[in-house]
Amino acid sequence: MYSNKAVSDWVNEMAGLTKPDTIVWIDGSEEERALLTEEAAASGEIELLNQEKLPGCIYHRTAENDVARVEHLTFICTSKKEDAGPTNNWMPPEEAYDKLGALFDGSMTGRTMYVVPYLMGPAASGFSKVGIELTDSIYVVLNMRIMTRMGKVAMDYLGGGADFVKGLHSKLDLNPERRYICHFPEDNTIWSIGSGYGGNVLLGKKCFSLRIGSFLGKTEGWMAEHMLILGVESPEGKVDYLAAAFPSACGKTNLAMMIPPQYARDKGYKVWTVGDDIAWMRIGEDGRLWAVNPEFGFFGVAPGTSMKSNPNALLTTKKNTIFTNVALLEDGTVWWEGMGTPAPEHATDWKGNPWTGGVSAEKAAHPNSRFTAPAGQCPCISPEWENPNGVPISAILFGGRRAKVAPLVYQSFDWDHGVFVGATMGSETTAAATGQVGIVRRDPMAMLPFCGYNMGDYFAHWLDMGKMIPNPPKIFNVNWFRLDGEGHFIWPGYGENFRVVKWILDRCKGDAGADESAIGYMPKPEDIEITGIEDEVNLDTIRELLSIDKDSWAQEIENQKEFFSKFDRLPEEIRAQQQKLAARLGL
Ligand code: GTP
Ligand code: SPV
Ligand code: MN
């Protein structure tokens, strides 16, 4: 169907290994979507939802042992161990090819191999990149169709070239003992076996756009980051953009689609979504940093998404959406905890069991259940979201889930200090990856699970970029998750985060004041607008949210040092920044 020798040679080679019964080349057409949907529904791989209430929507349950990314089974396979660095699992490339090759051998016998060409980034952009994923899962194909620009558009972009990321995926038997996600940055290759879940198998997302992407960014002089991108339009109609890195399930989709509070809407402020998870950033001709969302859809966390918390996300999922591991209702619609509607009396839970709620009941939807929805359906999608040059970034935000220590917001003194702030990010773990939830772990730039090379070199790349960007964004840290003595969130969060974003963008324009503290510039309490939330938040609440507890920070620095002690290639500047911070704190 397509004529590209490099592609067909490689497809033949991989088909020789995996031995599928048939090979289907994906073109991305509507007829193809309908056929694949029908086939997957007939085999039970998916269920059609109520087509009147949720047109074009389907439902899928993954295996019970396969509901999140598996970081302990994810490997960076560089020829030298040091190039993978202290924070990645490493396997020598030959060993990985042998080990996974043995598992892939015949893994598609009795199945169809789908050849899925896809493009990361807009078709009109010279910065976009092509991947091809070979997979034996229709669910993967249908997801890739939403998450990427899939099919003919990608092959047209590639033309006769050979510059594409080679992705191979097989579900095999979904046995965690035979599950591996291996990246070969030196070969532009990704091999994923034994999983059928999200980030493990939608290879355009974390595997390509971040792990391979970050490696390419380092070599080619750009940045691949785990960041949302949003624009804030002022009453005068000028739009300022920011990018924000928060770890998985820490609020990127929510911030990207937030609705400003009433007082700001009354003045004429609007928020536009460019992306909710990944940003590819380059230096523009004007000397600013420009960001593109390489994705085409949202793979968002369902639980907690309601008309109150994130109406734009909920409205995006009303048609043409894939729901994974949420609860299924009798009328063929879906439900999850925190959807804002009462718990159903009867449902089928994410495991396929009858669910009737009650106090001791398990959750009906898995905490990491997700929706896959086309970005173009989002009510607040930015008119610039497919701009081939991206959008110019005024501010970069780092943030995590911290019950204590990190204040609501502070600004770094300069780029290098900002890199230090990103490098020392910490966050409580969430259900987006398997493992214990709620433990504080260091997660530099929200990239700990996604950096495709030595993280010390990654920090150095950030520092180098700062020297190369004539007019760099200002860097901030935010924390929406501080808790009071009773374990309640002190800050209302969600749309109210606009109040903090407003101070940030005013700082970028030189329109807002700040106090200098030991950790950075901080707003004066009265700089955070509280009109409309006075019954929840007063100036004392803001003071509490902005407070810096010296003992906790002393402990924090010790914890950072312990993390950095694993690093073999930590840039001197990072250590110097840490000493300066300790000195400013009087430690
Ligand atoms: P990934 O898709 O895994 O990268 O996650 P994400 O960073 O996009 O996180 P998302 O916006 O989906 O939010 C994850 C969870 O955090 C949801 O349960 C939200 O309800 C909750 N959340 C998001 N923003 C806020 C906030 O401002 N305050 C509080 N308390 N919770 C929030
Ligand atoms: C994340 O975990 O950061 C996600 C979901 O965005 S996944 O695609 O599974 O990585
Ligand atoms: Mn993510």
XYZ file of C-alpha atoms and ligand atoms in Angstrom:
630
model
C 0.000 0.000 0.000
C 2.782 2.406 0.837
C 6.009 2.371 -1.100
C 8.924 3.005 1.206
C 11.683 0.430 1.104
C 13.163 1.160 4.536
C 9.724 0.679 6.068
C 8.773 -2.461 4.138
C 12.176 -4.091 4.788
C 11.834 -3.516 8.500
C 8.175 -4.635 8.594
C 9.164 -7.846 6.795
C 11.979 -8.456 9.228
C 9.705 -7.965 12.254
C 6.983 -10.099 10.685
C 9.629 -12.811 10.217
C 10.222 -12.662 13.949
C 6.667 -12.362 15.280
C 5.033 -14.543 12.574
C 1.551 -12.997 12.327
C -1.133 -14.689 10.209
C -1.863 -11.425 8.401
C -0.376 -7.963 8.077
C -2.688 -4.948 7.816
C -1.331 -1.545 6.823
C -3.212 1.218 8.605
C -4.304 4.266 6.579
C -6.226 6.208 9.235
C -9.490 6.388 7.277
C -12.975 6.465 8.740
C -13.925 3.178 7.008
C -10.937 1.520 8.600
C -11.970 2.794 12.047
C -15.482 1.394 11.574
C -14.182 -2.018 10.461
C -11.671 -2.320 13.292
C -14.286 -1.257 15.840
C -16.686 -3.873 14.530
C -14.043 -6.569 14.645
C -12.909 -5.676 18.178
C -16.520 -5.571 19.370
C -17.184 -9.003 17.846
C -14.171 -10.531 19.597
C -15.018 -8.891 22.929
C -11.838 -6.791 22.989
C -14.038 -3.698 23.295
C -17.715 -2.944 23.963
C -19.748 -0.350 22.114
C -21.240 2.206 24.495
C -24.699 3.750 24.168
C -24.384 5.317 20.715
C -27.198 7.794 21.309
C -25.773 9.192 24.529
C -22.098 8.680 23.686
C -21.771 8.568 19.884
C -18.622 6.902 18.617
C -17.581 5.886 22.145
C -16.222 2.481 23.137
C -15.228 0.725 26.338
C -12.250 -1.464 27.176
C -11.072 -3.363 30.239
C -7.400 -4.233 30.553
C -6.123 -7.292 32.385
C -6.313 -6.814 36.162
C -2.532 -6.967 36.438
C -2.051 -4.406 33.674
C -3.525 -1.073 34.721
C -0.618 1.388 34.807
C 2.898 2.053 33.583
C 5.446 -0.405 34.939
C 8.600 1.536 35.750
C 10.491 -1.492 37.092
C 10.017 -3.235 33.725
C 10.988 -0.186 31.644
C 14.567 -0.107 30.370
C 16.904 2.268 28.555
C 19.214 0.133 26.431
C 22.265 2.253 25.583
C 25.573 0.575 24.772
C 27.153 2.152 27.857
C 25.430 1.847 31.229
C 26.543 5.374 32.211
C 24.557 6.802 29.315
C 21.314 5.469 30.820
C 22.367 6.983 34.135
C 21.582 6.390 37.787
C 17.795 6.818 37.580
C 16.994 4.434 34.716
C 16.904 0.649 34.535
C 19.517 -0.406 32.027
C 20.002 -3.473 29.865
C 22.755 -3.869 27.260
C 21.155 -3.633 23.782
C 22.296 -7.126 22.675
C 20.873 -8.690 25.828
C 17.566 -6.829 25.406
C 17.239 -7.775 21.736
C 17.988 -11.410 22.640
C 15.710 -11.591 25.629
C 12.752 -9.803 24.051
C 13.471 -11.358 20.654
C 12.907 -14.791 22.190
C 9.553 -13.582 23.541
C 8.548 -11.899 20.271
C 9.413 -15.060 18.343
C 6.020 -16.260 17.073
C 4.155 -13.943 19.479
C 1.711 -12.869 16.727
C 0.949 -16.321 15.365
C -2.811 -16.634 15.070
C -3.083 -12.841 15.160
C -2.925 -9.868 12.817
C -0.001 -7.466 12.787
C -1.160 -3.879 12.283
C 1.380 -1.509 10.760
C 0.595 1.868 12.315
C 2.420 4.874 10.827
C 1.973 7.975 12.979
C 3.182 11.523 13.116
C 4.114 13.373 16.315
C 3.474 17.085 15.709
C 1.409 18.905 13.082
C 1.726 17.769 9.458
C 2.657 21.315 8.406
C 5.603 21.524 10.804
C 9.188 20.766 9.816
C 9.845 19.755 13.445
C 7.392 16.852 13.493
C 8.622 13.268 13.639
C 7.405 9.955 12.290
C 7.014 6.697 14.158
C 5.742 3.334 13.023
C 4.256 0.967 15.564
C 3.721 -2.692 14.759
C 1.116 -4.087 17.130
C -1.191 -7.067 17.524
C -3.813 -5.034 19.417
C -6.774 -3.306 17.763
C -7.255 -1.379 21.010
C -3.791 0.098 20.480
C -4.590 1.032 16.876
C -7.838 2.744 17.892
C -6.031 4.656 20.646
C -3.176 5.669 18.362
C -5.778 6.984 15.928
C -6.904 9.475 18.587
C -3.563 10.216 20.227
C -1.521 10.764 17.057
C -1.951 11.838 13.451
C -2.141 8.287 12.149
C -1.913 6.577 8.763
C -1.388 8.112 5.355
C -0.541 11.554 6.755
C 2.532 10.070 8.478
C 3.702 8.080 5.437
C 3.310 11.179 3.268
C 5.443 13.106 5.751
C 8.110 10.376 5.708
C 8.114 10.179 1.907
C 10.956 7.953 0.764
C 12.979 8.640 3.933
C 14.204 6.247 6.591
C 14.051 8.609 9.556
C 11.341 7.028 11.689
C 11.129 5.488 15.163
C 10.707 1.734 14.909
C 8.206 0.498 17.472
C 7.313 -3.141 18.013
C 4.520 -4.163 20.364
C 2.907 -7.481 21.177
C 0.463 -8.259 23.969
C 1.877 -11.776 24.077
C -0.044 -13.358 27.000
C -0.229 -10.242 29.209
C 1.841 -12.038 31.798
C 3.806 -9.561 33.972
C 6.653 -12.093 34.071
C 7.026 -11.582 30.345
C 6.457 -7.820 30.280
C 9.208 -5.425 29.192
C 9.299 -1.935 27.729
C 12.746 -1.416 26.190
C 14.087 1.705 24.497
C 17.095 1.741 22.199
C 17.781 5.475 21.748
C 20.901 4.767 19.676
C 18.769 2.757 17.193
C 15.590 4.875 17.247
C 13.815 1.711 18.394
C 11.228 0.743 21.023
C 10.220 -2.835 21.880
C 7.263 -3.373 24.195
C 5.907 -6.786 25.097
C 3.405 -8.336 27.505
C 1.245 -5.279 28.252
C -1.901 -3.735 26.786
C -1.998 -0.581 28.886
C -1.572 3.098 28.021
C 1.938 4.449 28.360
C 3.394 0.929 28.048
C 1.929 0.361 24.588
C 0.841 3.647 22.952
C 4.413 4.011 21.794
C 4.037 7.557 20.427
C 3.425 8.890 23.914
C 5.960 8.413 26.720
C 8.220 5.967 24.838
C 8.775 8.117 21.731
C 7.756 11.677 22.617
C 9.637 11.666 25.919
C 12.221 8.876 26.237
C 13.433 8.778 22.625
C 12.427 12.446 22.218
C 14.531 13.672 25.145
C 17.538 11.821 23.723
C 16.968 13.416 20.297
C 16.447 16.804 21.952
C 19.805 16.559 23.694
C 21.586 15.670 20.429
C 19.664 18.139 18.252
C 19.418 21.105 20.636
C 15.783 21.121 21.690
C 13.713 19.891 24.655
C 11.131 17.105 25.047
C 9.250 17.656 28.306
C 6.405 16.162 30.378
C 4.506 19.456 30.233
C 1.060 20.822 29.510
C 0.846 23.988 27.426
C -1.836 26.622 27.932
C -2.605 30.152 26.836
C -4.201 32.896 28.950
C -6.021 35.544 26.977
C -6.241 38.977 28.588
C -9.249 41.293 28.288
C -7.258 43.148 25.591
C -7.083 39.927 23.565
C -3.356 39.249 24.042
C -2.470 35.614 24.783
C 0.467 34.592 27.005
C 1.513 30.952 27.101
C 2.986 28.803 29.823
C 4.230 25.222 30.036
C 4.003 23.200 33.244
C 5.650 19.976 34.360
C 3.788 18.054 37.065
C 4.292 14.311 37.652
C 1.700 11.798 36.435
C -1.758 12.325 37.934
C -0.750 15.643 39.531
C -2.978 18.019 37.593
C -1.645 18.738 34.086
C -4.897 17.952 32.233
C -6.838 19.906 34.829
C -4.647 23.000 34.637
C -4.471 22.862 30.840
C -8.287 23.068 30.610
C -9.103 25.213 33.618
C -11.953 27.672 33.593
C -11.006 30.996 35.185
C -13.028 32.022 38.246
C -16.019 34.319 37.861
C -14.159 37.543 38.751
C -11.654 36.897 35.945
C -14.269 35.825 33.409
C -16.179 39.023 34.183
C -13.059 40.981 33.268
C -12.700 39.037 30.023
C -9.934 36.484 30.778
C -9.980 33.177 28.882
C -7.841 30.033 29.035
C -6.904 28.075 25.899
C -5.531 24.509 25.861
C -2.597 23.711 23.570
C -1.570 20.387 25.136
C -2.104 18.431 28.359
C 0.908 16.132 28.711
C 3.879 16.672 26.414
C 5.731 19.689 25.019
C 8.453 19.730 22.382
C 10.257 23.053 22.709
C 12.715 24.840 20.428
C 14.321 28.237 20.239
C 12.424 30.434 17.795
C 13.818 33.036 15.436
C 12.732 35.726 17.890
C 14.958 34.226 20.600
C 12.070 32.917 22.694
C 11.285 29.288 23.530
C 8.431 27.912 21.376
C 6.384 24.843 22.319
C 4.466 22.347 20.204
C 2.114 19.663 21.515
C 3.206 16.585 19.519
C 0.016 14.693 20.411
C -3.409 14.699 18.780
C -5.567 13.601 21.730
C -5.771 13.402 25.507
C -5.191 10.222 27.530
C -6.634 11.630 30.736
C -7.274 10.335 34.247
C -11.037 9.733 34.595
C -11.627 9.654 38.388
C -12.111 13.145 39.763
C -13.131 14.552 36.367
C -16.496 16.255 36.850
C -18.504 19.205 35.558
C -17.242 21.030 38.628
C -13.508 20.119 38.537
C -12.925 19.988 34.772
C -16.005 20.566 32.596
C -13.880 21.006 29.463
C -12.388 17.520 29.853
C -15.775 15.965 30.515
C -17.304 17.683 27.469
C -14.359 16.534 25.318
C -15.289 12.913 26.118
C -18.936 13.042 24.979
C -18.191 11.489 21.591
C -15.490 9.488 19.744
C -13.847 8.550 23.043
C -12.333 5.321 24.372
C -12.962 4.654 28.073
C -10.566 2.260 29.787
C -11.172 0.626 33.191
C -14.005 2.923 34.281
C -17.350 1.550 35.555
C -20.017 0.563 33.062
C -23.683 1.432 33.682
C -26.744 -0.551 32.618
C -27.700 2.040 29.987
C -24.346 1.672 28.231
C -22.816 4.846 29.655
C -19.878 5.168 32.032
C -19.215 6.285 35.599
C -16.265 6.883 37.894
C -15.610 8.106 41.403
C -15.631 11.898 41.533
C -17.716 12.268 38.369
C -20.069 14.515 40.294
C -23.153 12.345 39.772
C -24.477 10.033 42.526
C -23.014 6.534 42.659
C -25.178 4.185 40.585
C -27.186 1.499 42.362
C -25.951 -1.112 39.914
C -22.886 -1.041 37.722
C -20.208 -3.313 36.379
C -16.882 -2.396 37.884
C -13.566 -2.096 36.057
C -12.871 -5.778 36.679
C -16.188 -6.811 35.101
C -17.880 -7.679 38.392
C -21.320 -6.494 39.522
C -20.975 -3.416 41.722
C -23.565 -2.056 44.137
C -21.474 0.442 46.077
C -21.796 0.609 49.845
C -19.269 1.726 52.421
C -16.856 -1.175 52.170
C -17.079 -1.517 48.378
C -13.976 -1.359 46.254
C -13.810 1.445 43.756
C -16.001 0.967 40.688
C -13.450 2.611 38.399
C -9.726 1.923 38.715
C -7.946 5.003 40.178
C -5.855 5.128 36.979
C -8.799 4.542 34.628
C -8.567 6.813 31.599
C -10.359 8.407 28.653
C -8.780 8.737 25.207
C -10.363 11.718 23.477
C -9.578 13.812 20.371
C -7.932 17.118 21.352
C -9.877 18.934 18.631
C -13.122 18.202 20.537
C -12.028 20.182 23.582
C -14.288 23.262 23.975
C -11.296 25.429 24.940
C -8.783 24.072 22.421
C -6.457 26.876 21.366
C -6.792 28.218 17.805
C -2.974 27.910 17.805
C -2.796 24.266 18.871
C -1.726 23.042 15.442
C 0.447 26.030 14.619
C 3.524 24.473 12.959
C 5.806 26.806 14.934
C 4.098 26.205 18.259
C 3.451 28.981 20.763
C 5.962 31.239 22.575
C 6.412 30.316 26.236
C 6.550 33.105 28.855
C 6.684 30.914 31.972
C 7.667 27.380 32.907
C 6.023 25.907 36.008
C 7.278 22.985 38.021
C 5.099 21.413 40.668
C 4.294 18.303 42.578
C 1.986 16.824 45.128
C 3.418 17.955 48.468
C 1.407 17.834 51.691
C 4.031 20.075 53.339
C 7.242 21.977 52.565
C 6.579 23.447 49.079
C 4.612 26.718 49.194
C 1.721 27.584 46.869
C 4.043 29.394 44.477
C 7.517 30.921 44.191
C 9.658 32.208 41.355
C 13.252 31.220 40.767
C 15.883 33.970 40.792
C 17.043 33.144 37.259
C 17.221 30.274 34.715
C 19.988 28.314 36.476
C 18.204 28.556 39.803
C 15.024 27.492 37.984
C 16.812 24.406 36.655
C 17.804 23.611 40.241
C 14.189 24.041 41.370
C 13.085 21.591 38.651
C 15.902 19.173 39.429
C 14.910 19.035 43.101
C 11.192 18.546 42.540
C 9.569 15.983 44.794
C 6.095 14.531 44.669
C 3.948 11.919 46.355
C 3.514 8.862 44.112
C 0.138 8.238 42.413
C -1.786 5.386 40.787
C -0.416 6.263 37.320
C 2.438 3.826 37.919
C 2.316 0.519 39.762
C 3.767 0.554 43.269
C 2.964 2.197 46.599
C 0.917 5.397 46.407
C 1.576 8.545 48.490
C 5.328 8.235 49.125
C 7.419 11.363 48.477
C 9.981 10.641 45.834
C 12.280 12.982 43.920
C 10.957 13.481 40.406
C 13.116 16.035 38.562
C 11.113 18.046 36.032
C 8.415 15.289 36.335
C 10.751 13.337 34.037
C 12.119 10.663 36.382
C 10.235 7.852 34.570
C 10.620 9.441 31.130
C 14.183 10.673 30.635
C 15.793 8.553 27.919
C 19.389 9.159 29.022
C 21.596 10.016 31.986
C 19.678 12.506 34.117
C 22.891 14.343 35.026
C 23.377 15.031 31.311
C 19.713 16.055 31.157
C 20.307 18.725 33.824
C 23.374 19.863 31.858
C 21.199 20.105 28.740
C 18.731 22.326 30.606
C 21.618 24.545 31.786
C 23.016 24.697 28.220
C 19.616 25.609 26.777
C 19.481 28.529 29.222
C 22.705 29.859 27.713
C 21.315 29.430 24.181
C 17.861 31.007 24.653
C 18.282 34.793 24.288
C 14.925 35.481 25.937
C 14.135 32.499 28.183
C 10.857 31.884 30.026
C 10.800 32.673 33.752
C 10.684 29.581 35.967
C 8.253 29.033 38.863
C 7.314 26.290 41.318
C 3.717 25.642 42.386
C 1.999 23.271 44.827
C -1.790 22.913 44.853
C -1.705 20.041 47.338
C -0.680 21.414 50.742
C -2.724 19.802 53.556
C -3.985 21.177 56.844
C -3.682 19.356 60.192
C -6.760 17.300 59.357
C -5.572 16.145 55.964
C -7.711 18.516 53.878
C -6.370 20.459 50.914
C -5.865 24.052 52.056
C -5.975 25.547 48.551
C -9.226 25.007 46.563
C -7.265 24.198 43.384
C -8.663 23.446 39.906
C -10.065 26.638 38.278
C -8.964 28.667 41.287
C -5.374 27.948 40.263
C -5.959 30.738 37.744
C -5.333 33.162 40.623
C -1.770 31.886 40.937
C -1.255 31.694 37.164
C -2.341 35.329 36.933
C 0.388 36.397 39.399
C 2.912 34.314 37.449
C 2.081 35.914 34.107
C 2.011 39.381 35.682
C 5.512 38.692 37.020
C 6.637 37.775 33.502
C 5.349 41.118 32.248
C 6.898 42.991 35.158
C 3.431 43.952 36.413
C 3.467 42.241 39.828
C 5.504 42.762 42.953
C 7.243 40.078 44.996
C 9.094 39.523 48.239
C 12.514 37.981 48.100
C 12.739 34.864 50.289
C 15.422 32.235 50.853
C 13.885 29.936 48.233
C 12.898 32.522 45.609
C 10.563 35.424 44.866
C 7.165 35.073 46.512
C 3.916 36.968 46.077
C 2.793 39.235 48.867
C -0.349 37.585 50.305
C -2.517 40.385 48.917
C -1.094 39.746 45.404
C -3.149 36.538 45.187
C -6.686 37.613 44.287
C -9.279 36.058 46.612
C -12.461 37.725 45.322
C -15.181 35.072 45.243
C -13.475 32.515 47.495
C -13.384 34.595 50.692
C -15.391 32.011 52.643
C -12.688 29.399 51.981
C -9.538 31.476 51.745
C -8.481 34.646 53.550
C -5.140 36.460 53.816
C -4.094 34.201 56.709
C -4.758 31.125 54.578
C -2.545 32.572 51.850
C 0.135 33.377 54.433
C 0.003 29.767 55.613
C 0.207 28.509 52.007
C 3.247 30.689 51.396
C 5.021 29.884 54.655
C 8.483 28.349 54.625
C 9.328 26.062 57.518
C 13.096 26.104 58.009
C 13.312 22.652 59.631
C 11.317 21.001 56.834
C 13.530 22.695 54.281
C 16.669 21.526 56.091
C 15.304 17.988 55.857
C 14.327 18.572 52.243
C 17.899 19.567 51.364
C 19.238 16.423 53.063
C 16.811 14.327 51.036
C 17.870 16.064 47.801
C 21.529 15.450 48.647
C 20.862 11.777 49.187
C 19.147 11.592 45.781
C 21.986 13.455 44.073
C 24.604 11.226 45.709
C 23.584 8.520 43.203
C 24.502 10.817 40.304
C 27.769 10.272 38.482
C 27.359 13.255 36.164
C 25.718 15.933 38.308
C 26.585 19.379 36.897
C 28.639 21.465 39.322
C 26.043 24.263 38.961
C 23.364 22.108 40.605
C 25.547 21.524 43.666
C 26.467 25.220 43.754
C 22.779 26.165 43.696
C 22.152 23.816 46.589
C 24.933 25.409 48.652
C 23.523 28.855 47.921
C 20.053 27.735 49.020
C 21.422 26.292 52.270
C 23.307 29.533 52.916
C 20.206 31.652 52.247
C 18.258 29.497 54.703
C 21.041 30.041 57.250
C 21.819 26.323 57.428
P -1.169 12.241 33.677
O -2.147 12.104 32.569
O -0.964 10.980 34.452
O 0.149 12.815 33.240
O -1.853 13.188 34.801
P -2.119 14.766 34.906
O -0.910 15.455 35.427
O -2.707 15.284 33.648
O -3.205 14.848 36.100
P -4.763 15.219 36.060
O -5.008 16.642 35.642
O -5.489 14.171 35.321
O -5.138 15.138 37.607
C -4.954 13.959 38.355
C -5.718 14.004 39.659
O -5.375 15.180 40.401
C -7.219 14.048 39.452
O -7.836 13.175 40.374
C -7.598 15.465 39.763
O -8.896 15.582 40.258
C -6.540 15.902 40.785
N -6.253 17.357 40.696
C -5.943 18.048 39.563
N -5.785 19.373 39.829
C -5.975 19.519 41.164
C -5.928 20.648 42.049
O -5.668 21.796 41.670
N -6.155 20.395 43.372
C -6.432 19.139 43.833
N -6.642 18.984 45.136
N -6.495 18.049 43.019
C -6.263 18.235 41.713
C 1.368 9.449 32.740
O 1.428 8.447 33.462
O 2.108 10.461 32.913
C 0.385 9.491 31.627
C -0.328 8.280 31.289
O 0.244 10.528 30.990
S 0.636 7.155 30.388
O 0.341 7.338 28.956
O 0.231 5.811 30.793
O 2.037 7.406 30.603
Mn 1.593 12.190 31.779
